[in-house]
Coordinates of N, CA and C in Angstrom, one line a residue:
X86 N 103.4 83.4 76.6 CA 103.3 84.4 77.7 C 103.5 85.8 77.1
X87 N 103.0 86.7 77.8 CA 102.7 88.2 77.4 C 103.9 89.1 77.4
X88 N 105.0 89.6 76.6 CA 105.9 90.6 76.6 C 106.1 90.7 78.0
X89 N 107.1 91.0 79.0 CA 107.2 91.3 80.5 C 106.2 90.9 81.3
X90 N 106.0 89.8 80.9 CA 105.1 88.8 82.0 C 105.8 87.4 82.1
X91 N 106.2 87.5 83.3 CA 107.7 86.6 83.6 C 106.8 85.2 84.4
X92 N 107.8 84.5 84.4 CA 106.9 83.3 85.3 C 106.8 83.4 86.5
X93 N 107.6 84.0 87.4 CA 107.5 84.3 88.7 C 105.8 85.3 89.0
X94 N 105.6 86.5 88.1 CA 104.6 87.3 87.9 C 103.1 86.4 87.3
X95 N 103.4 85.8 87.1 CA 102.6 84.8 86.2 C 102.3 83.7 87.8
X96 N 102.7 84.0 88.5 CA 102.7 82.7 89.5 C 102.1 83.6 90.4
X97 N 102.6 85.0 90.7 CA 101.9 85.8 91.5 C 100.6 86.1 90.9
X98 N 100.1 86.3 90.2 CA 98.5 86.6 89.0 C 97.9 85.5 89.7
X99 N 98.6 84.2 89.7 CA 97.4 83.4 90.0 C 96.9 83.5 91.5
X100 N 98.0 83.7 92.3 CA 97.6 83.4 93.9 C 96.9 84.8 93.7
X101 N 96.7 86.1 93.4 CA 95.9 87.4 93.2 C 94.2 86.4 92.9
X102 N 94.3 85.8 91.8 CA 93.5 85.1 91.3 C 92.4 84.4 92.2
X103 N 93.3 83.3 93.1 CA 92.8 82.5 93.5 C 92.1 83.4 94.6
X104 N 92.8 84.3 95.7 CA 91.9 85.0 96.4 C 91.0 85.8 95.8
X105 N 90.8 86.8 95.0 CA 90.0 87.9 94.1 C 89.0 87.3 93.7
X106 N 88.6 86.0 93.1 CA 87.6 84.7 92.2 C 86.7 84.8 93.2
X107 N 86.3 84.7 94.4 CA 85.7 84.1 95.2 C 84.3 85.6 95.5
X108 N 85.1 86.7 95.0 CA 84.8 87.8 95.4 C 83.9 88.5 94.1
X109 N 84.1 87.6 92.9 CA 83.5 88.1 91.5 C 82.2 87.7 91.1
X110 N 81.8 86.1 91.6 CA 81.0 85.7 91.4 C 80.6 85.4 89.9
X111 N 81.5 85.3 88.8 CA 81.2 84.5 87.7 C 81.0 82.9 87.7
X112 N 79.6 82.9 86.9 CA 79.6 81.8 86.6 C 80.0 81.2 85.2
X113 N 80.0 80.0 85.6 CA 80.7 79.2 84.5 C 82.1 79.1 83.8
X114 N 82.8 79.6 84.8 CA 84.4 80.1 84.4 C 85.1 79.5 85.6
X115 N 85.7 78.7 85.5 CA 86.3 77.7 86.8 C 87.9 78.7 87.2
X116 N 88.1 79.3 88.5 CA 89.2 79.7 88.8 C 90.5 78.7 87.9
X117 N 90.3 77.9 87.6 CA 91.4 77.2 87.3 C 91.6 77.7 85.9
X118 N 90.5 78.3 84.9 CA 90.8 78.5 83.7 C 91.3 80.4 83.8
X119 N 90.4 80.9 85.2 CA 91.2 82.6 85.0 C 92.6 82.2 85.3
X120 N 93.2 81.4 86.4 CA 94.7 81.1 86.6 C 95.2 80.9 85.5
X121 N 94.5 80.0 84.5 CA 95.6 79.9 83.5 C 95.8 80.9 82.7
X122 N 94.1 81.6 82.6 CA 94.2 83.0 81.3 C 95.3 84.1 82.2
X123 N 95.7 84.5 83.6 CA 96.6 84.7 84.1 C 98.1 84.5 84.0
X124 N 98.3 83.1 83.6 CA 99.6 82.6 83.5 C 99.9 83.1 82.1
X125 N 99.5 82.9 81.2 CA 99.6 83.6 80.0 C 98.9 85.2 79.8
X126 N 99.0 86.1 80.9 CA 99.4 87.2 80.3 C 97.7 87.9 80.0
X127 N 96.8 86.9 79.8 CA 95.1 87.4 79.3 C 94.5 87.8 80.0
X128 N 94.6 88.4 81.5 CA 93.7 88.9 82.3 C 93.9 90.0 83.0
X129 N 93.5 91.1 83.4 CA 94.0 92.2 84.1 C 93.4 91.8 85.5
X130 N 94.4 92.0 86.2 CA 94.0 92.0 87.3 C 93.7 92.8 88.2
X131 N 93.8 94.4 87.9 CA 93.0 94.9 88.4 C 92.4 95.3 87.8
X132 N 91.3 94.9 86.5 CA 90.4 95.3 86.5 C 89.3 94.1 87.2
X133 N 90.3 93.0 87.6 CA 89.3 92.0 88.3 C 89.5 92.4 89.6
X134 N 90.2 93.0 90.3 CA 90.0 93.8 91.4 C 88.9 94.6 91.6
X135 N 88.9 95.7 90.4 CA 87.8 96.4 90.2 C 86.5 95.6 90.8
X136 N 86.2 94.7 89.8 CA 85.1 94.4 89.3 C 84.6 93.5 90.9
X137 N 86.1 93.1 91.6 CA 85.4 92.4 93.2 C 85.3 93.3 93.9
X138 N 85.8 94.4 94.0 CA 85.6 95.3 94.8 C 83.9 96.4 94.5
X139 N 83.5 96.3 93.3 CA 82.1 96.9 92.7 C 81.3 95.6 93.7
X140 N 81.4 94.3 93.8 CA 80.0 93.1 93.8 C 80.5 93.0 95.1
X141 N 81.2 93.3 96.1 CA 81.5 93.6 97.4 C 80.8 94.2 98.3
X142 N 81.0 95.3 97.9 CA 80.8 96.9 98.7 C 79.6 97.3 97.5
X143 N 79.3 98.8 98.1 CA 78.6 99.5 97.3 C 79.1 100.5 96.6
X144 N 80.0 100.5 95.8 CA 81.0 101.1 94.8 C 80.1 100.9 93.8
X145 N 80.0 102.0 93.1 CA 79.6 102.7 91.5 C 80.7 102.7 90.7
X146 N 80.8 101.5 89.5 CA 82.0 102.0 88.6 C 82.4 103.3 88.1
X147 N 83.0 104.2 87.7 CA 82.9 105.6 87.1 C 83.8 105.7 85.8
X148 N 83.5 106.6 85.1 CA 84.1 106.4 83.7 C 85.0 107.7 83.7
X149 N 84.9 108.7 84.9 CA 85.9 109.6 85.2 C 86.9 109.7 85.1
X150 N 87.8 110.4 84.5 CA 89.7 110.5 84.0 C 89.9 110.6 86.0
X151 N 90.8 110.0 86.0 CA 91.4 109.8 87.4 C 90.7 109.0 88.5
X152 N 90.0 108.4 88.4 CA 89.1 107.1 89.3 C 88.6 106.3 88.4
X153 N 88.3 104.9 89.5 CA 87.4 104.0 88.8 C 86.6 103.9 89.8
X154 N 85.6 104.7 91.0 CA 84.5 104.7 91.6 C 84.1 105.6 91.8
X155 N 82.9 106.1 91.5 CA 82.1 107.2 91.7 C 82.1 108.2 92.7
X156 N 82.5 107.6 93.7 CA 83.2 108.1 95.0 C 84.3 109.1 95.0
X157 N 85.2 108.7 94.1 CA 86.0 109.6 93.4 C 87.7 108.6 94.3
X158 N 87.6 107.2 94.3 CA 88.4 106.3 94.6 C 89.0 105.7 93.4
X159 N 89.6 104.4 93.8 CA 90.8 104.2 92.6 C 91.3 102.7 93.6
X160 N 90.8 102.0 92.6 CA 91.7 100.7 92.8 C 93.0 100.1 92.2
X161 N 93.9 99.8 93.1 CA 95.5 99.8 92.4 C 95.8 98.6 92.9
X162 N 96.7 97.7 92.2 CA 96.8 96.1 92.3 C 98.6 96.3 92.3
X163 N 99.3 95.9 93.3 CA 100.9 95.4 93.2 C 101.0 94.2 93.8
X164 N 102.4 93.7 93.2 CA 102.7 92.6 93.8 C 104.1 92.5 94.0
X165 N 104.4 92.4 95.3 CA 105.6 92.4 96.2 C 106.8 91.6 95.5
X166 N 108.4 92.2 95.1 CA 109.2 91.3 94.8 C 110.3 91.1 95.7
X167 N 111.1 89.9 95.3 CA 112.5 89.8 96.3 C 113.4 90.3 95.4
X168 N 114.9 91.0 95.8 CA 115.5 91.6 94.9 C 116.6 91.5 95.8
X169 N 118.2 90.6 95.6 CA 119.2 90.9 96.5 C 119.6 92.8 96.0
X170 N 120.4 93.1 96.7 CA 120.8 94.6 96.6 C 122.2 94.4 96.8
X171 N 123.4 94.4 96.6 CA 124.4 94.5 96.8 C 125.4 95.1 96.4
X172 N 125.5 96.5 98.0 CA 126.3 97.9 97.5 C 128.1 97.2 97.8
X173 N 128.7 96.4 98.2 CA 129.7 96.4 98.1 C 130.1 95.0 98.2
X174 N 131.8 94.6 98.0 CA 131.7 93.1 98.0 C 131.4 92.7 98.9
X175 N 131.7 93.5 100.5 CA 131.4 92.4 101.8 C 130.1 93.1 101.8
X176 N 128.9 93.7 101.3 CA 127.4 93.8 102.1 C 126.8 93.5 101.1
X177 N 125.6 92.4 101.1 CA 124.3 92.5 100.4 C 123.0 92.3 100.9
X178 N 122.3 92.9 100.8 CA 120.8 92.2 101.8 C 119.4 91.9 100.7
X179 N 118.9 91.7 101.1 CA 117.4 91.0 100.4 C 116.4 92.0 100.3
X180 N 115.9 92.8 99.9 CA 115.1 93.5 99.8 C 113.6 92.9 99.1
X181 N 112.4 93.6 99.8 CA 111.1 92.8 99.4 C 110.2 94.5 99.5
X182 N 109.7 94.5 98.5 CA 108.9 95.7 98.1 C 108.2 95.7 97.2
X183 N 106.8 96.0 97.1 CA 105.6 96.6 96.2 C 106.2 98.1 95.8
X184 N 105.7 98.4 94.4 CA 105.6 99.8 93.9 C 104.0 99.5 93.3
X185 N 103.4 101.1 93.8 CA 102.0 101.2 93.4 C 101.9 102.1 92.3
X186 N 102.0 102.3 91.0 CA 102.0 103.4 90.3 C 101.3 104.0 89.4
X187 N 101.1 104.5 88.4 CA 99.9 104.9 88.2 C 98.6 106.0 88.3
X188 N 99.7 106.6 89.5 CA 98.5 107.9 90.5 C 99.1 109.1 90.0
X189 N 99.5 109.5 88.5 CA 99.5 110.9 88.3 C 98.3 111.4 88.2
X190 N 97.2 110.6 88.1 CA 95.9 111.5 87.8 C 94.7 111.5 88.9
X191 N 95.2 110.8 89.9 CA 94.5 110.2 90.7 C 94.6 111.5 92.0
X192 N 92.8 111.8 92.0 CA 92.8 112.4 93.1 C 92.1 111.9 94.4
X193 N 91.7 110.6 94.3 CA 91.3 110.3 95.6 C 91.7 109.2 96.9
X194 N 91.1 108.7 97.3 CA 91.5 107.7 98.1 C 92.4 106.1 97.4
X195 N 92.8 105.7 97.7 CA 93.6 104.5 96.9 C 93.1 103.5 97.5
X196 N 92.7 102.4 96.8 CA 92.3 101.2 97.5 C 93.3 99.9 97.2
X197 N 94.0 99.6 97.9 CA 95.0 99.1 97.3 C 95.2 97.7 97.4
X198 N 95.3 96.5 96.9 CA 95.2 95.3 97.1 C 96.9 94.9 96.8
X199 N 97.7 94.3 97.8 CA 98.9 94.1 97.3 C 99.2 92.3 97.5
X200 N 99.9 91.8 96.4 CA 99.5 90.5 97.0 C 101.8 90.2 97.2
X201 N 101.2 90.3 98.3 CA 102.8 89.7 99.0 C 103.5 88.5 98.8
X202 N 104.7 88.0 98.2 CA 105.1 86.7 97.7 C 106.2 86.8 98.4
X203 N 107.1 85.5 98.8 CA 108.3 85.6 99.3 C 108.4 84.0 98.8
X204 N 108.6 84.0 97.6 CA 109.0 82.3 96.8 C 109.9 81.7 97.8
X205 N 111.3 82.4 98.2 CA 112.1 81.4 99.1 C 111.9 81.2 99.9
X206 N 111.0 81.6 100.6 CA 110.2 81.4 102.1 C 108.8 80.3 102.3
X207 N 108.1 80.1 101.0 CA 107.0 79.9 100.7 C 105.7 80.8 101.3
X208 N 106.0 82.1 101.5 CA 104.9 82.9 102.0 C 104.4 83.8 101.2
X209 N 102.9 83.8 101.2 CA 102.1 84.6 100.5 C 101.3 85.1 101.3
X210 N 100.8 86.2 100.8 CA 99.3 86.9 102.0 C 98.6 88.1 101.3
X211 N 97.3 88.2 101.1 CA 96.9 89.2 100.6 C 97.2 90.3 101.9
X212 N 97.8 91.8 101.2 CA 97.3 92.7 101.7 C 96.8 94.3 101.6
X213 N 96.0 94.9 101.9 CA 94.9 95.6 101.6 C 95.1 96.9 102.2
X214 N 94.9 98.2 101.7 CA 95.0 99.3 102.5 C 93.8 100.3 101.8
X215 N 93.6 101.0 102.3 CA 92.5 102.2 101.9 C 93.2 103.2 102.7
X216 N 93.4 104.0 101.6 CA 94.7 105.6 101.7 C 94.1 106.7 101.4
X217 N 93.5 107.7 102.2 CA 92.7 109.1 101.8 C 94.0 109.4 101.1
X218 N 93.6 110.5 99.9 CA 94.2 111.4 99.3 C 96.0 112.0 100.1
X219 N 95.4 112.9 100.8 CA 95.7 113.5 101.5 C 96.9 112.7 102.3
X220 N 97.0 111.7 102.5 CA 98.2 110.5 103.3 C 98.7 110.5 102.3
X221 N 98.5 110.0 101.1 CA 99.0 109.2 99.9 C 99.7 110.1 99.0
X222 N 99.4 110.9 98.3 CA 100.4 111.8 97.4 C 101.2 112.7 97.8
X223 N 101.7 112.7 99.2 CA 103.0 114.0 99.7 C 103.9 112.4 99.3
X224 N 103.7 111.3 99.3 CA 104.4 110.3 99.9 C 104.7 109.6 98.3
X225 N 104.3 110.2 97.7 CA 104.7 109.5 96.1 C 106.1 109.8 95.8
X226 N 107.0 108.9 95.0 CA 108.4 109.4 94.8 C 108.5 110.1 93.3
X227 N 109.3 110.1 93.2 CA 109.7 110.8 91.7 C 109.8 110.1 90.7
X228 N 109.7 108.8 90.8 CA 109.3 107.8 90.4 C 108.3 107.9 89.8
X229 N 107.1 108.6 90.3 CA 105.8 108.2 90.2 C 105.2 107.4 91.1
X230 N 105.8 106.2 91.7 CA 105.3 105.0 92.8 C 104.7 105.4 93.9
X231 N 104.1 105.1 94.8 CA 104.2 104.8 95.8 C 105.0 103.5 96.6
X232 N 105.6 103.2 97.4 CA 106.2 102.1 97.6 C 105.9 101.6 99.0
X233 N 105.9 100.1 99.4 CA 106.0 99.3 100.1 C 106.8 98.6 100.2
X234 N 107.5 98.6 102.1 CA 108.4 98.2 102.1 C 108.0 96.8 103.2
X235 N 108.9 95.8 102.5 CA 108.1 94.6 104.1 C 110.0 94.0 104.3
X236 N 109.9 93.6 105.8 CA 110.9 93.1 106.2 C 112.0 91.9 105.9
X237 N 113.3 91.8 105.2 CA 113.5 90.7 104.4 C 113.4 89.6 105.4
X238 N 113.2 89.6 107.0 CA 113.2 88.5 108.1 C 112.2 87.8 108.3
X239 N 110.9 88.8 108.1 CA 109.8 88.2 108.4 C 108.5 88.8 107.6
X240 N 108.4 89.3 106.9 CA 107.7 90.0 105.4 C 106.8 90.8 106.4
X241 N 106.9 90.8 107.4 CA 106.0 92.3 107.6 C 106.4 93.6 106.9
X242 N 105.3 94.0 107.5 CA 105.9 95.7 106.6 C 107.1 96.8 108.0
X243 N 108.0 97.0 106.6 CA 108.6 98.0 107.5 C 108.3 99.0 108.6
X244 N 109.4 99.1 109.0 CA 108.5 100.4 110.9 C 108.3 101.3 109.6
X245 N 109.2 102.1 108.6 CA 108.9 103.3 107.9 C 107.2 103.0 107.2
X246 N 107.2 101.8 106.9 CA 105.7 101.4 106.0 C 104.7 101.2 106.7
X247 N 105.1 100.7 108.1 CA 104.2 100.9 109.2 C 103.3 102.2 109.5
X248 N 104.6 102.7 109.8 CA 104.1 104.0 110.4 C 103.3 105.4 109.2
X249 N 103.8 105.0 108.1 CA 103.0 106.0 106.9 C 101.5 105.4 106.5
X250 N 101.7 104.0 106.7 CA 100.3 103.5 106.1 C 99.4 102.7 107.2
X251 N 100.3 101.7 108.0 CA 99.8 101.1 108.6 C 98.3 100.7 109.7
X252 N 97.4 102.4 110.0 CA 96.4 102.4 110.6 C 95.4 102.6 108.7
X253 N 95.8 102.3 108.1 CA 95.1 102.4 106.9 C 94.3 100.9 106.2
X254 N 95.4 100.0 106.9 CA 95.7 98.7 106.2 C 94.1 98.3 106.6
X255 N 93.6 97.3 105.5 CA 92.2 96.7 105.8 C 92.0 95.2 106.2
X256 N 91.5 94.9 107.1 CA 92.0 93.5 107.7 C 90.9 92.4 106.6
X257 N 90.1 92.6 106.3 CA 88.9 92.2 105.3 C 88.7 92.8 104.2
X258 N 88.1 91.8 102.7 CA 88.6 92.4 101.4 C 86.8 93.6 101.6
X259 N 85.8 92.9 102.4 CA 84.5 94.1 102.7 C 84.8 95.3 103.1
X260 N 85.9 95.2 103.8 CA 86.7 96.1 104.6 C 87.2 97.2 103.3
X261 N 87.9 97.1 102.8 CA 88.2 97.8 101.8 C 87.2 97.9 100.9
X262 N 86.3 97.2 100.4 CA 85.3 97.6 99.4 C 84.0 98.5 99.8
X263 N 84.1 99.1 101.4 CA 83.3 99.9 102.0 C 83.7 101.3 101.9

């Protein structure tokens, strides 16, 4: 396995995998062997994002410093973790969040594929946003991130994540690749 490619993240790659495959249209390459080149660390996933979101839609790859579509867009791939938090001995809570990062150079729309995991729950879900400029970088932290927040109760996204992104979100992966 790859330097900071954990098995949990290695488990998340594949389920990214198993939805994203269907959308690339390679032949001769059985999802079961990208899962594995995943599990070990050999596959970028978004540039397999990329490459589903180009054979989707009608996106132009671009070789541009700050995009990867001619459009002047930018595909970003996270994947949601659980994390207890605990500020004192009597409080802890569960926290579940994507960081999207990467957008110092990025001036346009974000197309964002996040794939949501909650191992102790058994729930997974792709989910998708398309973010004009203009929404998306007052809202970057100092971090660099952008962040996503979903509910530790029921992994929706928070009212704050709601309400910044939520008429953005793309119900279909065509949806986003438009």
């Amino acid at each position: 396995m790859a330097t900071n490619h954990t098995p949990e993240l290695a488990r998340c790659e594949e389920k990214a995998i198993e939805f994203l495959w269907k959308y690339c249209g390679y032949k001769g390459v059985s999802v079961k062997t990208a899962k594995r080149m995943a599990f070990d660390g050999a596959l970028s996933i978004n540039r397999l994002l990329e490459i589903a979101l180009e054979r989707t839609g009608k996106l132009k790859h671009s070789n541009k410093k700050g995009e990867d579509f001619a459009d002047g867009s930018d595909a970003k791939y996270a994947t949601s973790r659980n994390k207890m938090h605990n500020s004192s001995a009597k409080y802890s809570a569960e926290r579940n969040w994507a960081d999207v990062g990467g957008l110092d150079n990025k001036r346009g729309t974000l197309r964002i594929y996040i794939n949501f995991n909650d191992w102790n729950r058994g729930v997974h879900k792709p989910l998708m946003f398309k973010i004009p400029y203009k929404v998306w970088a007052p809202l970057v932290q100092s971090s660099g991130n952008l962040k996503f927040y979903f509910s530790s109760k029921d992994g929706e996204l928070t009212k704050i994540t709601q309400e910044r992104f939520g008429k953005y979100q793309a119900d279909t992966f065509q949806e986003l690749a438009s």
